[in-house]
Amino acid sequence: MTGTTVLSQTHFLSLTNNQPHCFELSHSFNEKGWLCLLKRCNSMEEFKQVHAHVLKWGIFFDSFCMSNLVATCALTKWGSMDYACSIFSQMDEPCSFDYNTMIRGSVNNMRFEEALLLYVEMLEGGIEPDKFTYPFVLKACSLLGARNEGVQIHGHVFKMGLEGDVFVQNSLINMYGKCGAVECARDVFDKMGEKSVASWSAIIGAHVCVEMWNECLMLLGEMSREGRCRVEESTLVNVLSACSHLGSPNLGKCIHGILLRNISELNVVVETSLIDMYVKCGCLEKGLRVFEKMSEKNRYSYTVMISGLAIHGHGKEALKVFSEMLEEGLAPDDVVYVGVLSACSHAGLVDEGLQCFKSMQFEHGIEPTVQHYGCMVDLLGRFGMLKEAYELIKSMLIKPNDVIWRSLLSACKVHHNLEIGEIAARNLFVLNQNNTGDYLVLANMYAKAQKWDDVAKVRTKLAEKNLVQTPGFSLIETKRKVYKFVSQDKSTQQWNTIYDMIHQMEWQLKFEGHIPDTSQVLLDVDEEEKRERLKCHSQKLAIAFGLIHTSEGSPLRITRNLRMCSDCHTYTKYISMIYEREITVRDRHRFHHFKDGTCSCKDYW
DNA sequence: TTAGGGTTAG
């Protein structure tokens, strides 16, 4: 506990951790004693008293003393950047040390523009920046996403002859990475002599920023092969994020192994990343095991667990974990409520969702954001309560975005309500006219209602706008390698074998009574062509590849970038039964676990 | 004279 401070004319008394410190000011203050006192300050109150005495003793204009006052004020947790600025402004000749302190303090206090202005002021004042200046100036650029400024500063680094400093190089890699210029980051990295762990973390982080997940994993491999740097937690957190995005549990498990071998006690950040990786890779059980074993849980860990249970359709369990979080005394925030409401939505828990939406606002004082409304519209809409969903949108205090209207439109498609669907589409097209998927959903609804003129109108609009559909793809991992398939894909060398398998599967499916749902194909082609197109959707190609390259009975895991079409959903249910395989598919919204001809979503998705 | 540098989860 930090107690009160009483500073008299002759004594400085501070109660730190209940230990009184008493100094004879007359003996110690005017020499090095003031530095001692400065170091013992624990609050601005105490600092101001030391400052007052510095002024009283007339040592204020000693530059060494001023530098230390500024540094203490700008860099301690309890300090004040404004107060530091006021002392700094009184300095006649601030040196590079003072500028470095002020730049660092500004960055730590999220005052990034100010940090850059200080740097400019420093240059204009003819004060030469040193190797300590650049890491923080570059950090300001990364956090501002200021690539142009970063490039100029990179030029200054060369001019100053500091391009060989490992900290400056690491900062450059980070700056380029955060600004999305991965090639420039790579250039700095490749030219480095000795690389530190931070260099590897920074370059992997740079690839994470631009979602080059495979490259992240390759870099980790390179790092281990080089063997000079010990892999640290922070490096692996980045790689775990790559595994989550790739949906690659085997690689994720390897990383977990490396962590367990190298680090005796994992910290809460790493454990949270592990849970996130496992649940996003479809291994909910493993995620739960990590979660249960955690010695310390915070709001982040609860959020990943709740959202994880949500995307696997375990709404009731997600609500149970949420209750545990509240019992632990952790205050919920807006992000955890997004997880809670989406858990209700994925599992069709309408009453519970409505209840949570109310308690979020009235018990916990959290204003609903557009994401919360999105979850609620999704929850009501999926359940068929389309009028209620529409009423909720109309009652919103904030402007609904395209995601909200899209959610209503897709619910209208599922429940065949063209009237509200058209309202949703109209509003949606005001906000976003360039999403091909939206036009296709509307066209699909018209097609179901046999309104062919309207289908034609939507198609014409698509053509006029020159919109191209986002190419759907499916990823599958076998033997620790991730393979990517797009619809009608013939790019792989083995395409002949894969298409033979597709053909074989088609016969099996026909025998079991599967009828392809050609309404999913909105092309003006005959039925036969539609069936041909349908059977080569990326997910089916990935399944065929998986069946060829994995041993009998082993599970298949597929990750997709888009939502699954209903034909792929039915098809995969049949395949799980015919080939006796458990198939987990992660689409844009959630996980589907197919087993013995059924899906864990119970066809509610 | 002083102190100071990179990276990490929903």
Coordinates of C-alpha atoms (C1' of nucleotides) in Angstrom, one line a residue:
Chain A
M1 CA 0.0 0.0 0.0
T2 CA 1.2 3.5 -0.8
G3 CA 0.5 5.9 2.0
T4 CA 0.4 9.6 2.3
T5 CA 3.4 11.8 2.0
V6 CA 4.3 14.7 4.1
L7 CA 7.1 16.9 3.0
S8 CA 8.2 19.5 5.4
Q9 CA 10.9 22.1 5.0
T10 CA 13.5 19.7 6.2
H11 CA 12.1 16.2 5.9
F12 CA 10.7 14.1 3.1
L13 CA 8.6 11.3 4.5
S14 CA 7.0 8.7 2.3
L15 CA 5.1 5.7 3.4
T16 CA 5.8 3.1 0.8
N17 CA 4.7 -0.5 1.5
N18 CA 4.1 0.8 5.0
Q19 CA 7.8 1.4 5.4
P20 CA 8.6 5.0 6.3
H21 CA 11.5 6.6 4.5
C22 CA 12.9 9.7 6.1
F23 CA 15.5 12.0 4.6
E24 CA 17.4 14.9 6.0
L25 CA 16.8 17.3 3.1
S26 CA 19.4 19.7 4.3
H27 CA 22.1 17.0 3.9
S28 CA 21.0 15.1 0.9
F29 CA 18.9 17.2 -1.3
N30 CA 21.3 19.5 -3.1
E31 CA 23.8 16.8 -4.2
K32 CA 22.6 13.4 -5.4
G33 CA 19.9 13.1 -2.8
W34 CA 17.2 14.5 -5.1
L35 CA 17.7 11.6 -7.5
C36 CA 17.2 9.2 -4.7
L37 CA 13.9 10.9 -3.8
L38 CA 12.8 11.0 -7.3
K39 CA 13.2 7.3 -7.6
R40 CA 11.1 6.8 -4.5
C41 CA 8.2 8.8 -5.8
N42 CA 5.0 6.8 -6.2
S43 CA 2.5 9.5 -7.3
M44 CA 2.3 12.8 -8.9
E45 CA 1.7 14.3 -5.5
E46 CA 5.0 13.2 -4.3
F47 CA 6.7 14.1 -7.5
K48 CA 5.4 17.6 -7.3
Q49 CA 6.8 18.0 -3.9
V50 CA 10.3 16.9 -5.1
H51 CA 9.9 19.2 -8.0
A52 CA 9.1 22.1 -5.6
H53 CA 12.2 21.4 -3.6
V54 CA 14.4 21.2 -6.8
L55 CA 13.1 24.6 -7.6
K56 CA 13.7 25.9 -4.1
W57 CA 17.3 24.7 -4.0
G58 CA 18.0 26.3 -7.4
I59 CA 19.2 23.1 -9.1
F60 CA 16.3 23.1 -11.5
F61 CA 18.4 24.6 -14.3
D62 CA 20.9 21.8 -14.1
S63 CA 20.2 19.9 -17.3
F64 CA 20.9 16.5 -15.8
C65 CA 18.3 17.2 -13.1
M66 CA 15.7 18.4 -15.6
S67 CA 16.2 15.4 -17.8
N68 CA 15.5 13.1 -14.9
L69 CA 12.4 15.0 -13.9
V70 CA 11.0 14.8 -17.4
A71 CA 11.9 11.1 -17.7
T72 CA 10.2 10.2 -14.4
C73 CA 7.1 12.2 -15.2
A74 CA 6.8 10.9 -18.8
L75 CA 7.7 7.3 -18.3
T76 CA 6.3 6.1 -15.0
K77 CA 2.9 4.6 -14.6
W78 CA 1.7 7.3 -12.3
G79 CA 3.3 10.1 -14.3
S80 CA 1.7 12.8 -16.3
M81 CA 2.6 13.5 -19.9
D82 CA 1.2 17.0 -19.7
Y83 CA 3.3 17.8 -16.7
A84 CA 6.4 16.3 -18.5
C85 CA 5.6 18.5 -21.5
S86 CA 5.5 21.6 -19.3
I87 CA 8.9 20.9 -17.8
F88 CA 10.3 19.9 -21.2
S89 CA 9.1 23.2 -22.7
Q90 CA 11.2 25.1 -20.1
M91 CA 14.4 23.4 -21.2
D92 CA 16.8 25.7 -23.0
E93 CA 18.7 23.1 -24.8
P94 CA 17.0 19.7 -24.7
C95 CA 19.4 16.9 -25.8
S96 CA 18.7 13.7 -27.7
F97 CA 18.1 11.9 -24.3
D98 CA 15.3 14.4 -23.6
Y99 CA 13.7 14.0 -27.0
N100 CA 14.0 10.2 -26.7
T101 CA 12.2 10.4 -23.4
M102 CA 9.4 12.6 -24.7
I103 CA 8.9 10.5 -27.9
R104 CA 8.8 7.3 -25.8
G105 CA 6.4 8.8 -23.3
S106 CA 4.1 10.1 -26.1
V107 CA 4.0 6.7 -27.8
N108 CA 3.3 5.0 -24.5
N109 CA 0.4 7.4 -23.9
M110 CA -1.0 6.8 -27.4
R111 CA 0.0 10.2 -28.5
F112 CA 1.5 9.0 -31.8
E113 CA 1.2 12.2 -33.9
E114 CA 2.9 14.1 -31.0
A115 CA 5.7 11.6 -31.1
L116 CA 6.3 12.3 -34.8
L117 CA 6.1 16.0 -34.3
L118 CA 8.7 15.8 -31.5
Y119 CA 11.0 13.9 -33.9
V120 CA 10.6 16.6 -36.6
E121 CA 11.3 19.3 -34.0
M122 CA 14.4 17.4 -32.9
L123 CA 15.7 17.3 -36.5
E124 CA 14.9 20.9 -37.1
G125 CA 16.7 21.8 -33.9
G126 CA 19.8 20.1 -35.2
I127 CA 19.8 17.4 -32.5
E128 CA 21.0 14.2 -33.9
P129 CA 18.7 11.2 -33.3
D130 CA 20.5 8.0 -32.0
K131 CA 19.8 4.3 -32.0
F132 CA 17.3 4.8 -29.1
T133 CA 15.2 7.4 -31.0
Y134 CA 14.1 5.1 -33.9
P135 CA 12.4 2.2 -32.2
F136 CA 9.8 4.5 -30.7
V137 CA 9.4 6.8 -33.7
L138 CA 8.9 3.7 -35.9
K139 CA 6.4 2.3 -33.3
A140 CA 4.4 5.5 -33.7
C141 CA 4.4 5.0 -37.5
S142 CA 3.2 1.4 -37.1
L143 CA 0.4 2.3 -34.8
L144 CA -0.6 5.1 -37.1
G145 CA -0.3 2.9 -40.1
A146 CA 1.8 5.7 -41.5
R147 CA 3.8 3.9 -44.2
N148 CA 5.0 7.0 -46.1
E149 CA 6.4 8.6 -42.9
G150 CA 7.9 5.2 -42.0
V151 CA 9.7 5.0 -45.4
Q152 CA 11.1 8.5 -44.9
I153 CA 12.3 7.6 -41.4
H154 CA 13.9 4.4 -42.9
G155 CA 15.9 6.8 -45.1
H156 CA 17.0 8.7 -42.0
V157 CA 18.1 5.5 -40.4
F158 CA 20.5 4.9 -43.3
K159 CA 21.7 8.5 -43.2
M160 CA 22.5 8.2 -39.5
G161 CA 24.3 4.9 -40.2
L162 CA 22.0 3.0 -37.8
E163 CA 20.8 0.4 -40.2
G164 CA 22.9 -2.3 -38.6
D165 CA 21.3 -1.9 -35.1
V166 CA 19.2 -5.0 -34.4
F167 CA 16.6 -3.0 -32.4
V168 CA 16.2 -0.5 -35.2
Q169 CA 15.9 -3.3 -37.7
N170 CA 13.3 -5.1 -35.6
S171 CA 11.3 -1.9 -35.4
L172 CA 11.5 -1.4 -39.1
I173 CA 10.2 -4.9 -39.7
N174 CA 7.3 -4.2 -37.3
M175 CA 6.6 -0.9 -38.9
Y176 CA 6.5 -2.4 -42.4
G177 CA 4.5 -5.4 -41.2
K178 CA 1.8 -3.3 -39.5
C179 CA 1.6 -1.0 -42.5
G180 CA 0.9 -4.1 -44.7
A181 CA 4.2 -3.8 -46.6
V182 CA 5.4 -7.3 -46.0
E183 CA 7.9 -7.3 -48.9
C184 CA 9.7 -4.3 -47.4
A185 CA 9.7 -6.1 -44.0
R186 CA 11.1 -9.2 -45.6
D187 CA 13.8 -7.1 -47.3
V188 CA 15.0 -5.6 -44.0
F189 CA 14.8 -9.1 -42.4
D190 CA 16.8 -10.8 -45.1
K191 CA 19.6 -8.2 -44.9
M192 CA 20.0 -8.6 -41.2
G193 CA 23.3 -10.1 -39.9
E194 CA 22.4 -11.5 -36.5
K195 CA 18.7 -12.1 -35.9
S196 CA 17.2 -12.0 -32.5
V197 CA 14.0 -13.8 -31.3
A198 CA 12.3 -10.4 -31.7
S199 CA 13.3 -10.3 -35.4
W200 CA 11.7 -13.7 -36.0
S201 CA 8.6 -12.7 -34.1
A202 CA 8.4 -9.4 -36.0
I203 CA 8.7 -11.1 -39.5
I204 CA 6.1 -13.8 -38.6
G205 CA 3.9 -11.0 -37.2
A206 CA 4.3 -9.1 -40.5
H207 CA 3.0 -12.1 -42.4
V208 CA 0.1 -12.5 -39.9
C209 CA -0.9 -8.9 -40.7
V210 CA -1.4 -9.7 -44.4
E211 CA -2.9 -13.1 -43.7
M212 CA 0.0 -15.1 -45.3
W213 CA -0.6 -18.0 -43.0
N214 CA 1.5 -20.6 -44.8
E215 CA 4.5 -18.3 -44.9
C216 CA 4.2 -17.9 -41.1
L217 CA 4.5 -21.6 -40.6
M218 CA 7.4 -21.8 -43.1
L219 CA 9.2 -19.0 -41.2
L220 CA 8.7 -20.9 -37.9
G221 CA 10.3 -23.9 -39.6
E222 CA 13.2 -21.8 -40.8
M223 CA 13.6 -20.4 -37.3
S224 CA 13.8 -23.8 -35.7
R225 CA 16.2 -25.1 -38.3
E226 CA 18.5 -22.2 -37.8
G227 CA 18.5 -23.1 -34.2
R228 CA 20.2 -19.9 -33.0
C229 CA 17.1 -18.4 -31.3
R230 CA 15.0 -20.1 -28.8
V231 CA 11.3 -20.0 -29.8
E232 CA 9.4 -17.8 -27.3
E233 CA 5.8 -17.6 -26.3
S234 CA 5.2 -14.3 -28.3
T235 CA 6.5 -15.9 -31.5
L236 CA 4.2 -18.9 -31.1
V237 CA 1.1 -16.8 -30.3
N238 CA 1.5 -15.4 -33.8
V239 CA 1.9 -18.8 -35.3
L240 CA -1.1 -20.1 -33.4
S241 CA -3.1 -17.4 -35.0
A242 CA -1.9 -18.6 -38.4
C243 CA -3.0 -22.2 -37.5
S244 CA -6.5 -20.9 -36.4
H245 CA -7.0 -19.2 -39.7
L246 CA -5.8 -22.1 -41.7
G247 CA -7.9 -24.5 -39.7
S248 CA -4.9 -26.6 -39.1
P249 CA -5.2 -28.5 -35.9
N250 CA -2.2 -30.8 -36.5
L251 CA 0.2 -27.9 -36.9
G252 CA -1.5 -26.3 -33.9
K253 CA -0.9 -29.4 -31.8
C254 CA 2.8 -29.3 -32.9
I255 CA 3.0 -25.7 -31.6
H256 CA 1.3 -26.8 -28.3
G257 CA 4.0 -29.5 -28.1
I258 CA 6.8 -27.0 -28.6
L259 CA 5.3 -24.7 -26.0
L260 CA 5.0 -27.6 -23.4
R261 CA 8.6 -28.7 -24.1
N262 CA 10.1 -25.2 -23.8
I263 CA 8.1 -23.3 -21.3
S264 CA 7.4 -24.7 -17.8
E265 CA 4.3 -22.6 -17.2
L266 CA 2.2 -21.1 -20.0
N267 CA 0.9 -17.6 -19.4
V268 CA -2.7 -16.6 -19.8
V269 CA -2.1 -15.0 -23.2
V270 CA -0.7 -18.2 -24.7
E271 CA -3.4 -20.4 -23.2
T272 CA -6.1 -18.2 -24.6
S273 CA -4.5 -18.4 -28.0
L274 CA -4.3 -22.2 -27.7
I275 CA -8.1 -22.3 -26.9
D276 CA -8.8 -20.0 -29.8
M277 CA -6.7 -22.2 -32.1
Y278 CA -8.3 -25.5 -30.9
V279 CA -11.9 -24.3 -31.2
K280 CA -11.3 -22.6 -34.5
C281 CA -9.7 -25.8 -35.8
G282 CA -12.7 -27.8 -34.8
C283 CA -11.2 -29.4 -31.7
L284 CA -13.6 -28.1 -29.2
E285 CA -12.8 -30.8 -26.6
K286 CA -9.1 -29.9 -26.6
G287 CA -10.0 -26.3 -26.3
L288 CA -12.2 -27.1 -23.3
R289 CA -9.4 -29.1 -21.7
V290 CA -6.9 -26.2 -21.9
F291 CA -9.6 -23.9 -20.5
E292 CA -10.4 -26.2 -17.6
K293 CA -6.7 -26.6 -16.7
M294 CA -6.0 -22.8 -16.7
S295 CA -4.8 -21.5 -13.3
E296 CA -5.8 -18.0 -14.1
K297 CA -8.7 -17.0 -16.4
N298 CA -9.5 -13.5 -17.5
R299 CA -12.2 -11.9 -19.7
Y300 CA -10.3 -12.8 -22.8
S301 CA -10.1 -16.5 -22.0
Y302 CA -13.8 -16.6 -21.1
T303 CA -14.6 -14.8 -24.4
V304 CA -12.7 -17.2 -26.6
M305 CA -14.3 -20.2 -24.8
I306 CA -17.9 -18.8 -25.0
S307 CA -17.4 -17.8 -28.7
G308 CA -15.9 -21.2 -29.4
L309 CA -18.8 -23.1 -27.9
A310 CA -21.1 -20.7 -29.9
I311 CA -19.6 -21.6 -33.3
H312 CA -19.8 -25.3 -32.5
G313 CA -23.5 -24.8 -31.7
H314 CA -23.2 -25.5 -28.0
G315 CA -25.4 -22.6 -26.8
K316 CA -26.4 -24.0 -23.4
E317 CA -22.8 -24.8 -22.5
A318 CA -21.7 -21.3 -23.6
L319 CA -24.3 -19.8 -21.3
K320 CA -23.1 -22.0 -18.5
V321 CA -19.5 -20.7 -19.0
F322 CA -20.8 -17.2 -19.1
S323 CA -22.5 -17.7 -15.7
E324 CA -19.2 -19.0 -14.3
M325 CA -17.5 -15.9 -15.5
L326 CA -20.0 -13.7 -13.7
E327 CA -19.7 -15.9 -10.5
E328 CA -15.9 -15.3 -10.7
G329 CA -16.7 -11.6 -10.4
L330 CA -15.4 -10.7 -13.8
A331 CA -17.4 -7.9 -15.4
P332 CA -18.7 -8.7 -18.8
D333 CA -18.0 -6.3 -21.7
D334 CA -19.5 -5.7 -25.1
V335 CA -17.2 -8.3 -26.8
V336 CA -18.2 -11.2 -24.5
Y337 CA -21.9 -10.4 -25.0
V338 CA -21.3 -10.7 -28.8
G339 CA -20.2 -14.3 -28.0
V340 CA -23.1 -15.0 -25.7
L341 CA -25.7 -13.6 -28.1
S342 CA -24.2 -15.5 -31.0
A343 CA -24.2 -18.7 -28.9
C344 CA -28.0 -18.2 -28.5
S345 CA -28.4 -17.5 -32.2
H346 CA -26.5 -20.6 -33.4
A347 CA -28.4 -22.9 -31.1
G348 CA -31.8 -21.3 -31.6
L349 CA -32.1 -20.2 -27.9
V350 CA -34.6 -17.3 -28.5
D351 CA -35.8 -16.8 -24.9
E352 CA -32.3 -16.9 -23.4
G353 CA -31.0 -14.6 -26.1
L354 CA -33.7 -12.0 -25.5
Q355 CA -33.1 -12.3 -21.7
C356 CA -29.3 -11.7 -22.2
F357 CA -29.9 -8.8 -24.5
K358 CA -32.0 -7.2 -21.8
S359 CA -29.6 -7.9 -18.9
M360 CA -26.7 -6.6 -20.9
Q361 CA -28.3 -3.2 -21.1
F362 CA -30.1 -2.9 -17.9
E363 CA -28.0 -4.9 -15.4
H364 CA -24.5 -4.3 -16.9
G365 CA -25.1 -0.9 -18.5
I366 CA -23.7 -2.0 -21.9
E367 CA -25.1 -0.1 -24.8
P368 CA -25.9 -2.5 -27.7
T369 CA -23.6 -2.0 -30.7
V370 CA -24.4 -2.8 -34.2
Q371 CA -22.9 -6.3 -33.7
H372 CA -25.3 -7.1 -30.8
Y373 CA -28.2 -6.0 -32.9
G374 CA -26.8 -8.2 -35.7
C375 CA -26.8 -11.2 -33.4
M376 CA -30.4 -10.5 -32.3
V377 CA -31.6 -10.1 -35.9
D378 CA -29.9 -13.3 -36.7
L379 CA -31.4 -15.1 -33.7
L380 CA -35.0 -13.9 -34.4
G381 CA -34.6 -14.3 -38.1
R382 CA -33.3 -17.8 -38.1
F383 CA -36.1 -18.8 -35.8
G384 CA -38.6 -17.5 -38.3
M385 CA -39.6 -14.5 -36.3
L386 CA -39.0 -12.3 -39.3
K387 CA -41.5 -9.5 -38.3
E388 CA -40.0 -9.3 -34.9
A389 CA -36.5 -9.1 -36.4
Y390 CA -37.6 -6.3 -38.8
E391 CA -39.3 -4.4 -35.9
L392 CA -36.1 -4.7 -33.9
I393 CA -34.2 -3.1 -36.8
K394 CA -36.7 -0.3 -37.0
S395 CA -36.4 0.4 -33.2
M396 CA -32.5 0.6 -33.3
L397 CA -31.1 3.8 -32.0
I398 CA -28.0 3.5 -34.2
K399 CA -28.1 3.2 -38.0
P400 CA -28.3 -0.4 -39.1
N401 CA -25.5 -1.5 -41.3
D402 CA -25.3 -3.8 -44.3
V403 CA -24.5 -6.8 -42.1
I404 CA -27.9 -6.4 -40.3
W405 CA -29.9 -6.2 -43.4
R406 CA -28.0 -9.1 -44.9
S407 CA -28.8 -11.2 -41.9
L408 CA -32.5 -10.4 -42.3
L409 CA -32.3 -11.1 -46.0
S410 CA -30.7 -14.5 -45.5
A411 CA -33.3 -15.4 -42.8
C412 CA -36.0 -14.4 -45.3
K413 CA -34.4 -16.8 -47.9
V414 CA -34.5 -19.7 -45.4
H415 CA -38.1 -19.0 -44.4
H416 CA -39.3 -18.0 -47.9
N417 CA -40.6 -14.6 -47.1
L418 CA -40.2 -12.5 -50.2
E419 CA -42.1 -9.5 -48.8
I420 CA -39.7 -8.7 -46.0
G421 CA -36.8 -10.1 -48.1
E422 CA -37.4 -7.3 -50.7
I423 CA -37.4 -4.7 -48.0
A424 CA -34.1 -6.0 -46.6
A425 CA -32.6 -6.1 -50.0
R426 CA -33.7 -2.6 -50.8
N427 CA -32.1 -1.3 -47.6
L428 CA -29.0 -3.4 -48.2
F429 CA -28.4 -2.1 -51.7
V430 CA -28.5 1.5 -50.4
L431 CA -25.6 0.7 -48.1
N432 CA -23.7 -1.7 -50.2
Q433 CA -24.2 -2.2 -53.9
N434 CA -21.1 -4.3 -54.6
N435 CA -21.7 -7.6 -52.8
T436 CA -22.4 -10.2 -55.5
G437 CA -23.7 -12.6 -52.8
D438 CA -26.5 -10.3 -51.9
Y439 CA -27.8 -10.2 -55.5
L440 CA -27.5 -13.9 -55.7
V441 CA -29.6 -14.5 -52.6
L442 CA -32.3 -12.2 -53.9
A443 CA -32.2 -13.9 -57.3
N444 CA -32.4 -17.3 -55.6
M445 CA -35.5 -16.2 -53.7
Y446 CA -37.2 -15.0 -56.9
A447 CA -36.3 -18.3 -58.6
K448 CA -37.9 -20.3 -55.7
A449 CA -41.0 -18.1 -56.1
Q450 CA -40.9 -18.8 -59.9
K451 CA -40.6 -15.1 -60.6
W452 CA -38.3 -15.4 -63.6
D453 CA -38.7 -11.8 -64.7
D454 CA -37.3 -10.6 -61.4
V455 CA -34.5 -13.1 -61.6
A456 CA -33.6 -11.7 -64.9
K457 CA -33.7 -8.1 -63.6
V458 CA -31.3 -9.0 -60.7
R459 CA -28.9 -10.7 -63.2
T460 CA -28.9 -7.7 -65.5
K461 CA -28.0 -5.5 -62.5
L462 CA -25.1 -7.8 -61.7
A463 CA -23.9 -7.7 -65.3
E464 CA -24.3 -3.9 -65.4
K465 CA -22.2 -3.6 -62.3
N466 CA -19.6 -5.9 -63.6
L467 CA -19.6 -7.8 -60.3
V468 CA -17.6 -11.0 -59.9
Q469 CA -18.5 -13.5 -57.3
T470 CA -16.0 -14.1 -54.5
P471 CA -14.4 -17.4 -55.5
G472 CA -15.3 -19.9 -52.9
F473 CA -12.5 -22.2 -51.7
S474 CA -12.1 -25.2 -49.3
L475 CA -8.9 -26.1 -47.4
I476 CA -8.0 -29.6 -46.2
E477 CA -5.0 -30.7 -44.3
T478 CA -3.4 -34.1 -44.8
K479 CA 0.1 -35.1 -43.7
R480 CA 0.7 -31.6 -42.2
K481 CA 0.2 -29.9 -45.5
V482 CA -2.8 -27.7 -46.3
Y483 CA -4.4 -28.1 -49.8
K484 CA -6.7 -25.5 -51.3
F485 CA -9.5 -26.3 -53.8
V486 CA -11.8 -23.9 -55.7
S487 CA -15.0 -24.9 -57.5
Q488 CA -14.4 -26.9 -60.7
D489 CA -10.7 -27.0 -59.8
K490 CA -8.3 -28.8 -62.2
S491 CA -5.1 -27.1 -61.2
T492 CA -3.7 -30.0 -59.2
Q493 CA -1.6 -32.6 -60.8
Q494 CA -3.8 -35.3 -59.4
W495 CA -7.1 -33.9 -60.7
N496 CA -7.8 -37.1 -62.7
T497 CA -7.7 -39.2 -59.6
I498 CA -9.9 -36.7 -57.7
Y499 CA -12.5 -36.5 -60.4
D500 CA -12.6 -40.4 -60.6
M501 CA -13.3 -40.3 -56.9
I502 CA -16.1 -37.7 -57.4
H503 CA -17.6 -40.0 -60.0
Q504 CA -17.5 -43.0 -57.7
M505 CA -19.0 -41.0 -54.9
E506 CA -21.8 -39.8 -57.2
W507 CA -22.9 -43.4 -57.8
Q508 CA -22.8 -44.2 -54.1
L509 CA -24.9 -41.1 -53.3
K510 CA -27.4 -42.0 -56.1
F511 CA -27.7 -45.5 -54.7
E512 CA -28.5 -44.1 -51.2
G513 CA -31.2 -41.9 -52.7
H514 CA -29.5 -38.5 -52.7
I515 CA -31.0 -36.0 -55.2
P516 CA -28.8 -33.0 -56.1
D517 CA -30.4 -29.7 -55.2
T518 CA -29.9 -27.9 -58.5
S519 CA -31.8 -24.8 -57.4
Q520 CA -28.4 -23.8 -55.9
V521 CA -27.1 -23.2 -59.4
L522 CA -28.3 -20.0 -60.8
L523 CA -26.9 -20.4 -64.2
D524 CA -29.0 -20.4 -67.3
V525 CA -28.0 -24.0 -68.2
D526 CA -29.8 -27.3 -68.5
E527 CA -30.2 -29.7 -65.5
E528 CA -27.4 -31.9 -66.6
E529 CA -24.9 -29.0 -66.6
K530 CA -26.3 -27.8 -63.3
R531 CA -25.6 -31.3 -61.8
E532 CA -22.1 -31.3 -63.3
R533 CA -21.4 -27.8 -61.7
L534 CA -22.8 -28.8 -58.4
K535 CA -20.8 -32.0 -57.9
C536 CA -17.5 -30.1 -58.4
H537 CA -18.0 -27.5 -55.6
S538 CA -14.8 -26.9 -53.8
Q539 CA -16.0 -28.7 -50.6
K540 CA -16.7 -31.9 -52.5
L541 CA -13.3 -31.8 -54.2
A542 CA -11.7 -31.4 -50.8
I543 CA -13.7 -34.4 -49.5
A544 CA -12.7 -36.5 -52.4
F545 CA -9.1 -35.6 -51.9
G546 CA -9.4 -36.3 -48.2
L547 CA -10.9 -39.7 -48.8
I548 CA -8.1 -40.7 -51.2
H549 CA -5.2 -39.4 -49.0
T550 CA -6.3 -40.5 -45.5
S551 CA -6.6 -43.9 -43.9
E552 CA -10.0 -45.5 -43.7
G553 CA -12.2 -44.3 -40.8
S554 CA -10.0 -41.3 -40.0
P555 CA -11.8 -37.9 -39.6
L556 CA -11.7 -35.2 -42.3
R557 CA -11.4 -31.5 -41.5
I558 CA -12.3 -28.8 -44.0
T559 CA -12.2 -25.0 -43.8
R560 CA -14.2 -22.9 -46.2
N561 CA -14.1 -19.2 -46.8
L562 CA -17.8 -18.9 -47.6
R563 CA -21.1 -20.3 -46.2
M564 CA -21.9 -23.8 -47.2
C565 CA -24.6 -24.3 -49.8
S566 CA -27.5 -26.5 -48.9
D567 CA -26.5 -29.1 -51.5
C568 CA -23.0 -29.5 -50.0
H569 CA -24.6 -29.8 -46.6
T570 CA -26.8 -32.7 -47.6
Y571 CA -24.1 -34.3 -49.7
T572 CA -21.6 -34.3 -46.8
K573 CA -24.2 -35.8 -44.5
Y574 CA -24.6 -38.7 -47.0
I575 CA -20.8 -39.1 -47.4
S576 CA -20.3 -39.3 -43.6
M577 CA -22.6 -42.2 -43.6
I578 CA -21.5 -44.0 -46.8
Y579 CA -17.8 -43.8 -46.1
E580 CA -18.1 -44.0 -42.3
R581 CA -16.1 -40.8 -41.7
E582 CA -16.5 -38.0 -39.3
I583 CA -16.3 -34.8 -41.4
T584 CA -15.9 -31.4 -39.7
V585 CA -16.5 -28.4 -41.9
R586 CA -15.9 -24.8 -40.7
D587 CA -17.6 -22.3 -42.9
R588 CA -17.7 -18.6 -42.6
H589 CA -20.1 -18.7 -39.7
R590 CA -19.7 -21.9 -37.7
F591 CA -18.7 -25.5 -37.5
H592 CA -20.7 -28.5 -38.8
H593 CA -19.8 -31.9 -37.5
F594 CA -21.1 -34.6 -39.9
K595 CA -21.4 -38.1 -38.6
D596 CA -23.5 -41.1 -39.6
G597 CA -25.6 -39.1 -42.0
T598 CA -26.5 -36.2 -39.6
C599 CA -25.0 -32.8 -38.8
S600 CA -24.4 -31.3 -35.4
C601 CA -26.3 -28.1 -36.5
K602 CA -29.4 -30.2 -36.8
D603 CA -30.0 -28.5 -40.1
Y604 CA -30.4 -25.2 -38.3
W605 CA -27.7 -22.8 -39.7
Chain B
dT1 C1' 26.9 11.5 -15.0
dT2 C1' 21.1 9.8 -15.9
dA3 C1' 17.7 5.9 -18.6
dG4 C1' 16.1 4.2 -22.5
dG5 C1' 14.9 -0.1 -27.4
dG6 C1' 11.3 -5.3 -30.2
dT7 C1' 7.0 -9.1 -29.8
dT8 C1' 2.0 -11.5 -27.3
dA9 C1' -4.9 -13.4 -26.8
dG10 C1' -11.5 -12.1 -27.5

